[in-house]
Amino acid sequence: MAGSEREDKVSLELTEEILQSMEVGMAFKDYSGRISSMDFHKASSYLVTASDDESIRLYDVASATCLKTINSKKYGVDLVCFTSHPTTVIYSSKNGWDESLRLLSLHDNKYLRYFKGHHDRVVSLSLCSRKECFISGSLDRSVLLWDQRVEKCQGLLRVQGRPATAYDDQGLVFAIAFGGYIRMFDARKYEKGPFEIFSVGGDISDANVVKFSNDGRLMLLTTKDGHIHVLDSFRGTLLSTYNVKPVSENSTLEASFSPEGMFVISGSGDGSVYAWSVRSGKEVASWMSAENEPPVIKWAPGNLMFVTGSSELSFWIPDLSKLGAYVGRK
């Protein structure tokens, strides 16, 4: 018994070989617009997507089924994030006239709260895993701090440029990136200003997304010019920069750490998907695409799977038949 358990454990470790074998195992092609955002729930097998077809869709990844589709015709939908509750989300609008954020129960399609404060498109949304807090960054050059239980924002930080925001996994620190720098804030004392400012080596093109690895030791920043910067989140050292095709003003270049932080996967301005080893800094895999816009991309928590969203939703899994060492394993 112990032997077979150990074998299972070995076969679940993500290696370059397994990453290279990954391909689309399943796709949902029933979207009539591009997928603009998606999020995995941390403690369940749920995935939520937002699309330009004005739909919010809830999936159960374990059974590969779409559980619910909710249309947001009046407001449109751009960014979407789970709260701690697996059927409650916060999302931003895409209609150009109402920039409120909305707390929506997918269970009964009810709005629980509106968060009014931004005056231009919201381009970044990050929820704190610990408390009921979240942050949003907008083209109105502000980052607002919110409590899910209150309609009014709890804090405001001014920025000089398009902001990318993220909480770390512990919810103790958040990062705001713009103009070639990442500013680190203590979530409890943010009004004192950043406690660290990290440079990304002179890349002053628009910040797109900033993310922490699960263990909080690494962070990545993507920019409009097609750069993905990986930094040590304690020292601020720039460890490597990966380069893909630049993205247009309206697109977002998204990248994601694998669960143990060993690899980074990313979209590209030409629609392709790339993977790099954090340790070596080298590209380890790439998948070409017929699309010409960057897909949204997220690694599934604790799984050998990542998901991309473009004009369809694709689940990428290893093809074990390509792996010599794994053939013949039951």
CSV table of C-alpha atoms in Angstrom, one decimal, residues 61-281:
chain,number,residue,atom,x,y,z
A,61,VAL,CA,-14.1,21.5,-12.4
A,62,ALA,CA,-14.3,18.1,-10.6
A,63,SER,CA,-17.3,17.0,-12.8
A,64,ALA,CA,-16.4,19.3,-15.8
A,65,THR,CA,-19.9,20.8,-15.9
A,66,CYS,CA,-21.4,24.2,-16.1
A,67,LEU,CA,-23.6,24.6,-13.1
A,68,LYS,CA,-25.1,28.0,-13.8
A,69,THR,CA,-25.1,30.9,-16.3
A,70,ILE,CA,-26.2,34.3,-15.2
A,71,ASN,CA,-26.5,37.2,-17.6
A,72,SER,CA,-25.5,40.7,-16.7
A,73,LYS,CA,-27.1,42.5,-19.7
A,74,LYS,CA,-27.6,45.8,-18.0
A,75,TYR,CA,-24.1,46.3,-16.7
A,76,GLY,CA,-22.0,43.9,-18.7
A,77,VAL,CA,-19.2,42.1,-16.9
A,78,ASP,CA,-15.4,42.5,-17.1
A,79,LEU,CA,-13.5,41.2,-14.0
A,80,VAL,CA,-14.9,38.5,-11.7
A,81,CYS,CA,-13.6,37.1,-8.3
A,82,PHE,CA,-14.9,34.7,-5.8
A,83,THR,CA,-15.5,35.7,-2.2
A,84,SER,CA,-14.8,33.1,0.5
A,85,HIS,CA,-18.2,31.8,-0.4
A,86,PRO,CA,-18.2,29.4,-3.4
A,87,THR,CA,-21.4,30.9,-5.0
A,88,THR,CA,-20.8,34.6,-4.2
A,89,VAL,CA,-18.7,36.7,-6.5
A,90,ILE,CA,-17.7,40.4,-6.9
A,91,TYR,CA,-17.6,41.7,-10.5
A,92,SER,CA,-16.9,44.8,-12.4
A,93,SER,CA,-19.0,46.3,-15.2
A,94,LYS,CA,-18.3,46.7,-18.8
A,95,ASN,CA,-20.9,49.2,-20.0
A,96,GLY,CA,-18.8,52.4,-19.8
A,97,TRP,CA,-21.3,54.3,-17.7
A,98,ASP,CA,-21.5,52.6,-14.3
A,99,GLU,CA,-18.2,51.6,-12.7
A,100,SER,CA,-19.8,50.2,-9.5
A,101,LEU,CA,-18.5,46.8,-8.3
A,102,ARG,CA,-21.3,44.3,-7.5
A,103,LEU,CA,-21.5,41.5,-4.9
A,104,LEU,CA,-23.7,38.9,-6.5
A,105,SER,CA,-25.1,35.6,-5.2
A,106,LEU,CA,-25.0,33.1,-8.1
A,107,HIS,CA,-27.2,30.8,-6.0
A,108,ASP,CA,-30.3,32.9,-6.4
A,109,ASN,CA,-29.0,35.6,-8.8
A,110,LYS,CA,-29.4,38.4,-6.3
A,111,TYR,CA,-27.3,41.6,-5.8
A,112,LEU,CA,-26.2,41.7,-2.2
A,113,ARG,CA,-24.3,45.0,-2.4
A,114,TYR,CA,-23.0,47.7,-4.7
A,115,PHE,CA,-19.6,49.3,-4.2
A,116,LYS,CA,-19.6,52.8,-5.8
A,117,GLY,CA,-16.4,54.9,-6.0
A,118,HIS,CA,-14.6,54.4,-9.3
A,119,HIS,CA,-15.1,56.8,-12.2
A,120,ASP,CA,-13.4,54.8,-15.0
A,121,ARG,CA,-12.9,51.2,-16.0
A,122,VAL,CA,-11.8,48.9,-13.2
A,123,VAL,CA,-8.7,47.0,-14.4
A,124,SER,CA,-7.7,45.1,-11.3
A,125,LEU,CA,-9.6,43.3,-8.6
A,126,SER,CA,-8.1,41.3,-5.7
A,127,LEU,CA,-9.8,39.7,-2.7
A,128,CYS,CA,-8.1,39.1,0.6
A,129,SER,CA,-8.3,35.4,1.6
A,130,ARG,CA,-8.4,36.1,5.3
A,131,LYS,CA,-10.8,38.9,5.9
A,132,GLU,CA,-13.8,40.3,4.0
A,133,CYS,CA,-11.6,42.9,2.3
A,134,PHE,CA,-10.8,43.5,-1.3
A,135,ILE,CA,-9.0,46.1,-3.4
A,136,SER,CA,-9.7,47.5,-6.8
A,137,GLY,CA,-7.6,49.5,-9.2
A,138,SER,CA,-9.0,51.7,-12.0
A,139,LEU,CA,-8.0,53.8,-15.0
A,140,ASP,CA,-9.3,56.7,-12.9
A,141,ARG,CA,-5.8,56.4,-11.2
A,142,SER,CA,-7.0,55.3,-7.9
A,143,VAL,CA,-6.8,52.1,-5.9
A,144,LEU,CA,-9.8,51.7,-3.5
A,145,LEU,CA,-9.9,49.4,-0.4
A,146,TRP,CA,-13.2,47.9,0.5
A,147,ASP,CA,-15.0,45.8,3.1
A,148,GLN,CA,-17.5,43.4,1.6
A,149,ARG,CA,-20.0,44.3,4.3
A,150,VAL,CA,-20.0,48.1,3.6
A,151,GLU,CA,-20.9,50.0,0.5
A,152,LYS,CA,-18.5,52.9,1.0
A,153,CYS,CA,-14.8,52.4,0.3
A,154,GLN,CA,-12.6,52.2,3.4
A,155,GLY,CA,-9.5,53.7,1.9
A,156,LEU,CA,-8.1,55.4,-1.2
A,157,LEU,CA,-4.6,55.4,-2.7
A,158,ARG,CA,-3.7,57.6,-5.7
A,159,VAL,CA,-1.5,56.2,-8.4
A,160,GLN,CA,0.2,57.6,-11.5
A,161,GLY,CA,-0.8,55.2,-14.2
A,162,ARG,CA,-2.8,52.0,-14.8
A,163,PRO,CA,-2.6,50.0,-11.5
A,164,ALA,CA,-2.3,46.3,-11.0
A,165,THR,CA,-3.1,45.1,-7.5
A,166,ALA,CA,-2.9,41.8,-5.5
A,167,TYR,CA,-3.1,40.5,-2.0
A,168,ASP,CA,-0.6,37.9,-0.9
A,169,ASP,CA,-2.1,34.5,0.1
A,170,GLN,CA,-2.0,35.4,3.8
A,171,GLY,CA,-3.9,38.6,3.3
A,172,LEU,CA,-1.3,40.5,5.3
A,173,VAL,CA,0.4,42.4,2.4
A,174,PHE,CA,-0.8,43.9,-0.8
A,175,ALA,CA,1.1,45.0,-3.9
A,176,ILE,CA,0.3,47.9,-6.2
A,177,ALA,CA,2.2,48.1,-9.5
A,178,PHE,CA,2.4,51.0,-11.9
A,179,GLY,CA,5.1,52.9,-13.8
A,180,GLY,CA,7.9,50.3,-13.6
A,181,TYR,CA,7.6,49.8,-9.8
A,182,ILE,CA,5.8,47.5,-7.4
A,183,ARG,CA,4.8,49.1,-4.1
A,184,MET,CA,4.3,46.8,-1.1
A,185,PHE,CA,1.8,47.8,1.6
A,186,ASP,CA,1.1,46.4,5.0
A,187,ALA,CA,-2.7,45.7,4.8
A,188,ARG,CA,-3.2,46.9,8.4
A,189,LYS,CA,-1.2,50.1,8.0
A,190,TYR,CA,-1.5,51.0,4.3
A,191,GLU,CA,-2.1,54.6,5.1
A,192,LYS,CA,1.5,55.0,6.1
A,193,GLY,CA,2.5,54.3,2.5
A,194,PRO,CA,4.5,51.5,1.0
A,195,PHE,CA,7.1,49.7,3.2
A,196,GLU,CA,9.0,48.6,0.1
A,197,ILE,CA,9.3,49.7,-3.5
A,198,PHE,CA,10.7,47.3,-6.0
A,199,SER,CA,11.9,48.2,-9.5
A,200,VAL,CA,11.3,46.0,-12.5
A,201,GLY,CA,14.3,47.2,-14.4
A,202,GLY,CA,13.1,50.1,-16.3
A,203,ASP,CA,10.0,48.6,-17.9
A,204,ILE,CA,7.6,51.5,-17.6
A,205,SER,CA,4.9,50.2,-19.9
A,206,ASP,CA,1.4,49.7,-18.4
A,207,ALA,CA,1.2,47.2,-15.6
A,208,ASN,CA,-1.3,44.5,-16.4
A,209,VAL,CA,-1.4,41.9,-13.6
A,210,VAL,CA,0.6,41.4,-10.4
A,211,LYS,CA,0.5,38.1,-8.5
A,212,PHE,CA,2.1,36.3,-5.6
A,213,SER,CA,3.1,32.7,-5.6
A,214,ASN,CA,1.1,30.5,-3.2
A,215,ASP,CA,3.9,30.5,-0.6
A,216,GLY,CA,4.3,34.3,-0.9
A,217,ARG,CA,8.0,34.1,-1.7
A,218,LEU,CA,7.7,35.1,-5.4
A,219,MET,CA,5.7,37.6,-7.3
A,220,LEU,CA,5.2,38.3,-11.0
A,221,LEU,CA,4.2,41.4,-12.9
A,222,THR,CA,3.1,41.4,-16.5
A,223,THR,CA,3.2,44.6,-18.7
A,224,LYS,CA,1.7,45.8,-21.9
A,225,ASP,CA,5.0,45.5,-23.7
A,226,GLY,CA,4.9,41.7,-23.3
A,227,HIS,CA,7.2,41.3,-20.3
A,228,ILE,CA,6.7,39.0,-17.4
A,229,HIS,CA,8.9,39.9,-14.5
A,230,VAL,CA,9.5,37.4,-11.6
A,231,LEU,CA,10.8,38.9,-8.3
A,232,ASP,CA,11.7,37.7,-4.9
A,233,SER,CA,8.9,39.2,-2.9
A,234,PHE,CA,11.0,39.7,0.3
A,235,ARG,CA,14.1,41.2,-1.2
A,236,GLY,CA,12.6,42.7,-4.3
A,237,THR,CA,15.4,41.1,-6.5
A,238,LEU,CA,14.4,40.7,-10.1
A,239,LEU,CA,15.0,37.0,-10.8
A,240,SER,CA,14.0,36.8,-14.4
A,241,THR,CA,12.1,38.5,-17.2
A,242,TYR,CA,10.3,36.5,-19.9
A,243,ASN,CA,9.2,38.1,-23.1
A,244,VAL,CA,6.2,37.5,-25.2
A,245,LYS,CA,4.4,39.5,-27.9
A,246,PRO,CA,3.1,42.9,-26.6
A,247,VAL,CA,-0.7,43.3,-26.0
A,248,SER,CA,-3.1,46.0,-27.2
A,249,GLU,CA,-4.4,48.7,-25.0
A,250,ASN,CA,-7.7,46.9,-24.3
A,251,SER,CA,-6.2,43.5,-23.7
A,252,THR,CA,-4.6,42.2,-20.5
A,253,LEU,CA,-1.5,40.0,-20.4
A,254,GLU,CA,-2.2,37.4,-17.7
A,255,ALA,CA,0.3,35.0,-16.2
A,256,SER,CA,0.0,32.5,-13.4
A,257,PHE,CA,2.4,30.5,-11.0
A,258,SER,CA,2.0,26.8,-10.8
A,259,PRO,CA,0.9,25.7,-7.3
A,260,GLU,CA,4.3,25.1,-5.9
A,261,GLY,CA,5.8,28.2,-7.7
A,262,MET,CA,8.2,26.2,-9.9
A,263,PHE,CA,6.8,27.3,-13.2
A,264,VAL,CA,5.1,30.4,-14.7
A,265,ILE,CA,2.5,30.1,-17.5
A,266,SER,CA,1.4,33.1,-19.6
A,267,GLY,CA,-0.6,34.2,-22.5
A,268,SER,CA,0.9,36.4,-25.3
A,269,GLY,CA,-0.2,39.2,-27.6
A,270,ASP,CA,-0.4,36.6,-30.4
A,271,GLY,CA,-2.7,34.3,-28.5
A,272,SER,CA,0.0,31.7,-27.7
A,273,VAL,CA,0.6,30.1,-24.3
A,274,TYR,CA,4.1,29.8,-22.8
A,275,ALA,CA,5.7,28.1,-19.8
A,276,TRP,CA,9.0,28.9,-18.1
A,277,SER,CA,11.0,27.3,-15.3
A,278,VAL,CA,11.4,29.8,-12.4
A,279,ARG,CA,14.7,28.1,-11.4
A,280,SER,CA,16.4,28.2,-14.7
A,281,GLY,CA,14.5,31.1,-16.2
